[in-house]
Short mmCIF file of C-alpha atoms and ligand atoms in Angstrom, two decimals:
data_model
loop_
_atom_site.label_atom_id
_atom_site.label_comp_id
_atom_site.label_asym_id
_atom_site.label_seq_id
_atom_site.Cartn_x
_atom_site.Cartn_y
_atom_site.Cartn_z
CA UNK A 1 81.25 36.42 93.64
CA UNK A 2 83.03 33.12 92.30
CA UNK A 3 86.22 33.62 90.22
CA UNK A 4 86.03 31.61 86.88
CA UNK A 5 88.26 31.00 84.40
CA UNK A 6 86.64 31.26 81.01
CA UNK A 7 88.84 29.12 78.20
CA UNK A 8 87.94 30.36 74.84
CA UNK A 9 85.62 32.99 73.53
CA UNK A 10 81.82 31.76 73.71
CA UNK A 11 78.47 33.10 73.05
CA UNK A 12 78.50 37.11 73.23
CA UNK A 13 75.13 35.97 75.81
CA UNK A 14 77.14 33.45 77.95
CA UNK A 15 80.02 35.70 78.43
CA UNK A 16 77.77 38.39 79.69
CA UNK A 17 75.80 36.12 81.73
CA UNK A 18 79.32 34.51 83.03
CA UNK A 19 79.85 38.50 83.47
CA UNK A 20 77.02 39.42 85.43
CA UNK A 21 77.30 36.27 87.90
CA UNK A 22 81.02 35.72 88.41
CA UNK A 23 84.42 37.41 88.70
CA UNK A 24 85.09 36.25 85.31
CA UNK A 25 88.83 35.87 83.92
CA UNK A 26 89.32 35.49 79.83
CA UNK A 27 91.73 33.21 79.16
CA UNK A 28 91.64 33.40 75.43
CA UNK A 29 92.34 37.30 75.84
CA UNK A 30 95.57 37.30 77.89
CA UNK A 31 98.98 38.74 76.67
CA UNK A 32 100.62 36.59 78.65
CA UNK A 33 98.08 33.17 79.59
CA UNK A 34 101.05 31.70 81.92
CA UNK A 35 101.05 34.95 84.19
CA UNK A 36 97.65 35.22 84.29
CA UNK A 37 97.26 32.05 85.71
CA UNK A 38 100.05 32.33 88.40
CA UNK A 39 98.55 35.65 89.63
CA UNK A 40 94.90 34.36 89.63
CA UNK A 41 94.68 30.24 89.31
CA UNK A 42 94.38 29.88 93.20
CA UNK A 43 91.16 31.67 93.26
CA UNK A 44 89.70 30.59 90.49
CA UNK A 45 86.87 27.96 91.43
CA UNK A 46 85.16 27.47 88.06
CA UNK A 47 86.16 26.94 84.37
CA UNK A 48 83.61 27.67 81.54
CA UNK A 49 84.45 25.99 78.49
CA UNK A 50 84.08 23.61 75.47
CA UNK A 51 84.14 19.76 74.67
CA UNK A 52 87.11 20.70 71.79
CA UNK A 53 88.53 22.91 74.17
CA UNK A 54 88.15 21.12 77.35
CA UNK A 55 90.25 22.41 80.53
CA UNK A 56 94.01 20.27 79.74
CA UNK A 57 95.50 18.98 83.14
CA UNK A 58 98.71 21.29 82.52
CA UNK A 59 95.98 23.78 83.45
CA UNK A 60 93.96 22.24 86.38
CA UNK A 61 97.80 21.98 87.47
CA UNK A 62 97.57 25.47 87.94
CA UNK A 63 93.86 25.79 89.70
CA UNK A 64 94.24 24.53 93.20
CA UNK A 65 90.73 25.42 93.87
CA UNK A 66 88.93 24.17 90.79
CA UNK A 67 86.08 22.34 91.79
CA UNK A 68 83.73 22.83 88.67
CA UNK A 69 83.95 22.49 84.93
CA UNK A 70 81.23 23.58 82.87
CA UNK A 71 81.18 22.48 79.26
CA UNK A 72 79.17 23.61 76.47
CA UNK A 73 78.31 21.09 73.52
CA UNK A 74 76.75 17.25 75.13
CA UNK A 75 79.78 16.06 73.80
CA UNK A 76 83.03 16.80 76.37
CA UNK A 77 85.73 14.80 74.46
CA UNK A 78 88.88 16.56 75.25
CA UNK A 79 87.82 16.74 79.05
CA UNK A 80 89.36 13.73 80.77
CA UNK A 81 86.02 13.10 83.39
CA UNK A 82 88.25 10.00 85.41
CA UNK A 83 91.37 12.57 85.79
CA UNK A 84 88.86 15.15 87.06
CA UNK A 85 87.00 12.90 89.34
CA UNK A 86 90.46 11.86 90.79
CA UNK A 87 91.21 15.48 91.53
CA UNK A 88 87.19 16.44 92.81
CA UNK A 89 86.17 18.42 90.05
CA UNK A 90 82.87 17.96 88.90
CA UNK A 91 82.12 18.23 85.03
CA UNK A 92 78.89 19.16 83.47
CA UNK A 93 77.49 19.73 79.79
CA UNK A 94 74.77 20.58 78.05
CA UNK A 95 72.52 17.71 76.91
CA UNK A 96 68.80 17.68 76.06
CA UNK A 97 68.49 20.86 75.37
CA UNK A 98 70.05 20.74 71.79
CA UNK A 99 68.55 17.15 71.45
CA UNK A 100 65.77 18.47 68.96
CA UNK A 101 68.13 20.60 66.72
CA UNK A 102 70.59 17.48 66.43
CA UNK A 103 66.77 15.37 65.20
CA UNK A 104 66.25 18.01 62.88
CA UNK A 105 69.14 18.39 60.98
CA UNK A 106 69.57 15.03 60.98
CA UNK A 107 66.70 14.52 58.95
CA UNK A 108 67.23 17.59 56.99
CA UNK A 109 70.40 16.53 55.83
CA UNK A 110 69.12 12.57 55.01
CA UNK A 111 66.14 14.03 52.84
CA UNK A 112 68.89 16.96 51.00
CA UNK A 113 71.00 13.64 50.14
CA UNK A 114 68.03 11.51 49.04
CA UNK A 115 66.11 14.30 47.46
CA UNK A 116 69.50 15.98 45.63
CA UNK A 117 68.02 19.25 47.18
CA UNK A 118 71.62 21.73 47.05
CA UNK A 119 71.77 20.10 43.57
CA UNK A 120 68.23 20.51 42.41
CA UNK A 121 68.87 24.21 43.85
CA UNK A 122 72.10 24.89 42.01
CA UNK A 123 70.01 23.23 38.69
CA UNK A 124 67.42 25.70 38.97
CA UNK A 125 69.51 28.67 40.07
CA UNK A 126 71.56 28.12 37.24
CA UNK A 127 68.71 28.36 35.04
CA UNK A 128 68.70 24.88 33.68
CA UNK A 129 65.22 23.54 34.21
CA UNK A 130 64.10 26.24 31.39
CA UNK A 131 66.86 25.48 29.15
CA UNK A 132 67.64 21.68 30.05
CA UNK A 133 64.02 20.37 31.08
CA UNK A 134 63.16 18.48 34.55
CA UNK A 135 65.57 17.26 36.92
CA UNK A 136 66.37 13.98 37.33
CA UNK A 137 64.43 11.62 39.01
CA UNK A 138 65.37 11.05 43.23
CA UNK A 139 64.99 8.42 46.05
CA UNK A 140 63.15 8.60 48.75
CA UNK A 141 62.99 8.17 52.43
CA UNK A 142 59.70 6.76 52.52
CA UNK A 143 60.02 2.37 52.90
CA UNK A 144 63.69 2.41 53.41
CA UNK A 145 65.34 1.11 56.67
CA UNK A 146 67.25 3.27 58.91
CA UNK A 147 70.00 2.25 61.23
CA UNK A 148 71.01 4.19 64.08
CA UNK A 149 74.44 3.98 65.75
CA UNK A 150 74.23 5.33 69.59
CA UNK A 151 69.94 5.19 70.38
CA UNK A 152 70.38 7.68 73.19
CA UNK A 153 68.55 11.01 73.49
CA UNK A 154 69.50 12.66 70.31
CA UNK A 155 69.47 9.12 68.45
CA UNK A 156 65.97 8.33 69.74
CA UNK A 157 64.82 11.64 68.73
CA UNK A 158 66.41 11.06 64.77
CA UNK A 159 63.94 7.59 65.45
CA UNK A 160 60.92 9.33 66.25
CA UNK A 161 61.46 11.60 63.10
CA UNK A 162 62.78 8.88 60.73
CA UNK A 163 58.94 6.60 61.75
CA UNK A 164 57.05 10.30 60.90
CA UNK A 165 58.78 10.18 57.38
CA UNK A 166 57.65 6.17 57.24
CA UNK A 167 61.18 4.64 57.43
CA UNK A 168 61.63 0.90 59.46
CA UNK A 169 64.20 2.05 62.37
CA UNK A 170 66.55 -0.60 64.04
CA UNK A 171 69.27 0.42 65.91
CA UNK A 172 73.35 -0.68 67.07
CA UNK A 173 74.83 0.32 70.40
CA UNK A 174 76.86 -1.77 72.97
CA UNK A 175 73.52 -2.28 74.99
CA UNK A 176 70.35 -4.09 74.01
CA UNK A 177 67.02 -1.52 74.88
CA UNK A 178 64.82 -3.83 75.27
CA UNK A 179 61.68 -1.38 76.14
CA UNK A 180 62.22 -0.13 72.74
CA UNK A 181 60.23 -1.05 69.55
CA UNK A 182 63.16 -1.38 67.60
CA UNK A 183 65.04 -4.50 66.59
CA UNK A 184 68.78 -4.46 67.80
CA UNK A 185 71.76 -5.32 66.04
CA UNK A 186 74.57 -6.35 68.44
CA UNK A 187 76.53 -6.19 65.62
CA UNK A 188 77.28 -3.04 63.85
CA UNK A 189 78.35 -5.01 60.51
CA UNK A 190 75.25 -7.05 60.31
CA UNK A 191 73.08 -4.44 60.65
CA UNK A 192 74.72 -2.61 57.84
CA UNK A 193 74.37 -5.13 55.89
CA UNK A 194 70.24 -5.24 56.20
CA UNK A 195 69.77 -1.65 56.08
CA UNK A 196 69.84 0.90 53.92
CA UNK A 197 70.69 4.16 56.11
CA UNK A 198 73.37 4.42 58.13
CA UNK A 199 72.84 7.06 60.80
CA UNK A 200 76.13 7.93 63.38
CA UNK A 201 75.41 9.73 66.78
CA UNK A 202 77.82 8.13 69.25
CA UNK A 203 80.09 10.02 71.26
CA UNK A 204 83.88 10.48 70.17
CA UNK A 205 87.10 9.00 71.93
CA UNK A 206 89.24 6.19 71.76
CA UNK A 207 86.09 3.78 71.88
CA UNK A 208 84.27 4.49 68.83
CA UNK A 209 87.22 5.49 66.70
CA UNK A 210 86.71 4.41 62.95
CA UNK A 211 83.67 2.51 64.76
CA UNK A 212 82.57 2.84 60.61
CA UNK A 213 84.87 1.58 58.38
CA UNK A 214 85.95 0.25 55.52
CA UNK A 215 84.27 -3.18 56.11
CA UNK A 216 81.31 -1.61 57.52
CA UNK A 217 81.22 0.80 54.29
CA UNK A 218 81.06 -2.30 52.20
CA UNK A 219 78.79 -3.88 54.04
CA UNK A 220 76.46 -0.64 53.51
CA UNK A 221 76.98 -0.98 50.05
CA UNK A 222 76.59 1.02 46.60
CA UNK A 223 72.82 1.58 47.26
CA UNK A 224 73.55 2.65 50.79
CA UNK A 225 73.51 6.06 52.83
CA UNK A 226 75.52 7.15 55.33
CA UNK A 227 75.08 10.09 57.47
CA UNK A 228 77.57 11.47 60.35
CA UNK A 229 76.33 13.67 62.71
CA UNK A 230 78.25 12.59 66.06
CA UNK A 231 82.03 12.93 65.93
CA UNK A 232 84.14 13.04 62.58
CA UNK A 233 86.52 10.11 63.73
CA UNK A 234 83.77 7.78 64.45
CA UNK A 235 84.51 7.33 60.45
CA UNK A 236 87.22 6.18 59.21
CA UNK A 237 87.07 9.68 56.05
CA UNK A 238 89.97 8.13 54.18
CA UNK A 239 87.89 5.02 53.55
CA UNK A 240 84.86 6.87 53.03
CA UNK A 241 86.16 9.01 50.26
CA UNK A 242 87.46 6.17 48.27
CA UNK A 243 84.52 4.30 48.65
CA UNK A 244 82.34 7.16 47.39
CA UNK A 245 85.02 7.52 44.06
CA UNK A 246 84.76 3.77 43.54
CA UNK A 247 80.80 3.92 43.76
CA UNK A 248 81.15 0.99 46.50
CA UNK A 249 79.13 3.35 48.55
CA UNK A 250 75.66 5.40 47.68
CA UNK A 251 76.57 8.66 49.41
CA UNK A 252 77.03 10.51 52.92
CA UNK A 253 75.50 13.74 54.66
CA UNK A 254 78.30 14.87 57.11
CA UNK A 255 77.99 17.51 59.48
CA UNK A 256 81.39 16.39 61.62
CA UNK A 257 85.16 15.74 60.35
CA UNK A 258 88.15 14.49 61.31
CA UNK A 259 89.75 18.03 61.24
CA UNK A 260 87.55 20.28 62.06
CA UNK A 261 86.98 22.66 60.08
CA UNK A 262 89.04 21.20 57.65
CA UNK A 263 87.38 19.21 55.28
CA UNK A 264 88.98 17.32 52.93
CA UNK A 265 88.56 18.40 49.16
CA UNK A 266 87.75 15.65 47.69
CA UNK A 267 84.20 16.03 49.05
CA UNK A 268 83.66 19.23 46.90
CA UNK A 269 82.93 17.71 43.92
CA UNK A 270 81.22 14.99 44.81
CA UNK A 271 77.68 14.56 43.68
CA UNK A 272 76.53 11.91 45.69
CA UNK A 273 77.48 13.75 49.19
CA UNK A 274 75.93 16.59 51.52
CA UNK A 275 78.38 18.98 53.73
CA UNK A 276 77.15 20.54 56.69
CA UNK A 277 80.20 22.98 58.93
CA UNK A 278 79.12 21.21 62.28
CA UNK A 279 76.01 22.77 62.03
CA UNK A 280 73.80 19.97 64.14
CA UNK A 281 72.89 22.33 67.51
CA UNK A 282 73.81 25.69 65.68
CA UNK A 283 70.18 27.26 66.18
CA UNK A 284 69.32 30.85 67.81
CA UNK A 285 67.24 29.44 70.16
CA UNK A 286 69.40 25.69 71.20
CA UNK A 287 72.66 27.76 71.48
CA UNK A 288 71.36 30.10 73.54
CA UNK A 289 69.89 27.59 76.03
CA UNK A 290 72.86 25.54 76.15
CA UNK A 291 74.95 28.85 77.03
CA UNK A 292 72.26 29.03 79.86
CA UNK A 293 73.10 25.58 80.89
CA UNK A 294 76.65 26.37 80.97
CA UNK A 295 76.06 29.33 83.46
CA UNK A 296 73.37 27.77 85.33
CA UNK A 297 75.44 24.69 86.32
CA UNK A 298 78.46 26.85 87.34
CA UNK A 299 75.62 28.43 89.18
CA UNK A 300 74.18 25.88 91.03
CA UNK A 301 77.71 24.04 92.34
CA UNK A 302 79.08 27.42 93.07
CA UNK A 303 76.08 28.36 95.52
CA UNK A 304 76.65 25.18 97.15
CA UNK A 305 73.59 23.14 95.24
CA UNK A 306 73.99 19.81 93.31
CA UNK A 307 74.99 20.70 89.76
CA UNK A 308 72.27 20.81 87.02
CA UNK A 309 73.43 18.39 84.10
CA UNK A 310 76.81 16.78 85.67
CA UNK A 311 78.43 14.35 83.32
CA UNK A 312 78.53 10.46 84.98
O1 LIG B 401 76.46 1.80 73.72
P1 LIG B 401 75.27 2.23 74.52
O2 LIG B 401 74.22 1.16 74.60
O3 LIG B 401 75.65 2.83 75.85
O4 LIG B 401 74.60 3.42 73.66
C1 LIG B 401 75.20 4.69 73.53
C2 LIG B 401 75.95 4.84 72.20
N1 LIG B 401 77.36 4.49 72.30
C3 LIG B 401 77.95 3.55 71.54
N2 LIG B 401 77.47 2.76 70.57
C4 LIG B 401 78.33 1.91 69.98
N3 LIG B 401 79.64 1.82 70.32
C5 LIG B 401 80.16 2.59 71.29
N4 LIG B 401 81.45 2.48 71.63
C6 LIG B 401 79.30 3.51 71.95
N5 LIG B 401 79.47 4.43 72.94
C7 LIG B 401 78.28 5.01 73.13
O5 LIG B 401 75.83 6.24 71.89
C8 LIG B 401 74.10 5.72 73.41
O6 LIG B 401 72.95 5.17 72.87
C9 LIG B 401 74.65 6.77 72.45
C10 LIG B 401 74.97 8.10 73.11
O7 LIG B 401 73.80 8.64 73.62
P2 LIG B 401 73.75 9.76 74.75
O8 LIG B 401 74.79 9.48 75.77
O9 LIG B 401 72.32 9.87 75.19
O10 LIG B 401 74.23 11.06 74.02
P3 LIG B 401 73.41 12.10 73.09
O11 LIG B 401 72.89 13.20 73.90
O12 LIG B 401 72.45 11.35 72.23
O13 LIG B 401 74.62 12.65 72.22
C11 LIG B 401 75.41 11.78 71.41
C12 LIG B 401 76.62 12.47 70.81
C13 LIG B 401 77.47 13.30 71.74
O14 LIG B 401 78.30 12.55 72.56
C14 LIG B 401 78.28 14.14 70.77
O15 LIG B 401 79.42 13.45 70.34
C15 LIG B 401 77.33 14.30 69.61
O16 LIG B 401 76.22 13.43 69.87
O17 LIG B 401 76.90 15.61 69.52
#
């Protein structure tokens, strides 16, 4: 059996399925993480570990052998893919398989911000619809126009879901998709401008850093909706809270932050915003299969066969 180093504690069903397939070596439960790794990094072959996490290059320093990294989560942004490539390691993640739990909570969390569901739930828990009549009066999803940043698999998914609810979808990314039915924006500001949902799934790193802000905000306006489920810094939150205080923005559902899990407390009392703990592929049956993933790629390279999902 293969040696792997596992980084930090995952799924109680990965770790025994890393178990029961490797000669498995816990990281995150060493005394002493430096010894460990001088008495055992030469054999180790594998690392299984996490897109936060990643496996840092003072590490892979210490793994002669490496020739695998297997990373839970699509997104792998503390994993430095050119550095690896340089030194033969292949990296893999999971994607698709949490590509319907992203859709769904995507939409779940733009119809609790439209709908002022947690609100309307607090009103009625509270007892207030006996004593203090009907709730206000909501928007709705139906007619509006949705824009998506990043139309790639979870992104097309949110579109699919977003046309079932009778929205107009167009869409922003560096590339035009021209086999698509959906008009493209080349130009993230414009398109804010003409719609009235934003919707962020683009991957993090230095690229699409405060991709949204404050001019984009604006552009999105008092009426307008934002919702995050990609990477926190994508937004720029400093701008985003003070445009939600000055009303120069409609609301935001957020599922990702800037400092994870920190979230900054000036969200709590905000009315006209939804807070989700990075929640978007936290299902039973998505975690589990991207825990298979991780163990089935470390699988497949280890027996000699191409890796399953590699990252290009
Ligand atoms: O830019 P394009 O045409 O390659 O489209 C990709 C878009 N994207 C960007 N859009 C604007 N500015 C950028 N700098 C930029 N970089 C990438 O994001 C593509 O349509 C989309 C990413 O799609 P996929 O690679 O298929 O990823 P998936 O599975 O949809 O997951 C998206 C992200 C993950 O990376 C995690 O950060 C998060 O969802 O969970």
């Amino acid at each position: 059996m293969s040696d792997v180093l596992i980084m930090r504690k995952m799924l109680q069903s990965v770790i025994d399925a890393l178990d029961a397939n490797f000669n498995t070596h816990k990281l995150y439960e060493a005394d002493d993480p430096n010894a460990l790794l001088t008495r055992i990094g030469s054999r180790i072959k594998g690392v299984a570990t996490n897109g936060h996490v990643g496996c840092p290059p003072e590490i892979m320093n210490k793994l002669p052998n490496l020739s695998i990294i297997s990373s839970f989560g699509v997104g792998y942004d503390a994993i430095d893919v050119a550095d690896c490539r340089a030194r033969g390691i292949v990296v893999t993640n999971t994607p698709d398989v949490l590509t319907d739990a992203m859709a769904e909570i995507t939409l779940g969390l733009m119809i609790a911000l439209c709908r002022k569901i947690p609100q309307a739930d607090a009103y009625t828990r509270a007892g207030k619809w006996e004593t203090d009549g009907p709730y206000a009066l909501t928007g709705e999803l139906t007619g509006k126009t949705v824009g998506i940043i990043g139309l790639g698999r979870i992104g097309k998914e949110v579109a699919r879901r977003a046309q079932a609810f009778k929205m107009r979808v167009v869409f922003h990314g560096r590339n035009d998709q021209a086999h698509e039915p959906f008009q493209y924006y080349p130009d993230l500001l414009t398109m804010a401008r003409e719609v009235d949902w934003l919707v962020s799934i683009v991957p993090g790193g230095a690229a699409t850093k405060h991709l949204i802000n404050r001019e984009v905000i604006d552009a999105l306006g008092p009426d307008g909706m934002l919702v995050n489920v990609g990477r926190g810094p994508s937004v720029d939150e400093p701008e985003l809270i003070k445009a939600l205080q000055e009303g120069r923005l409609g609301g935001a559902a957020l599922d990702v932050f800037d400092e994870e899990p920190k979230v900054p407390e000036a969200f709590y009392t905000m009315d006209n915003v939804v807070l989700s703990p990075h929640q978007g592929s936290a299902t039973t049956k998505t975690r589990w299969a991207m825990g298979d993933l991780v163990v089935r790629n470390l699988k497949a390279h280890l027996d000699g066969l191409p890796a399953i999902t590699p990252v290009t």
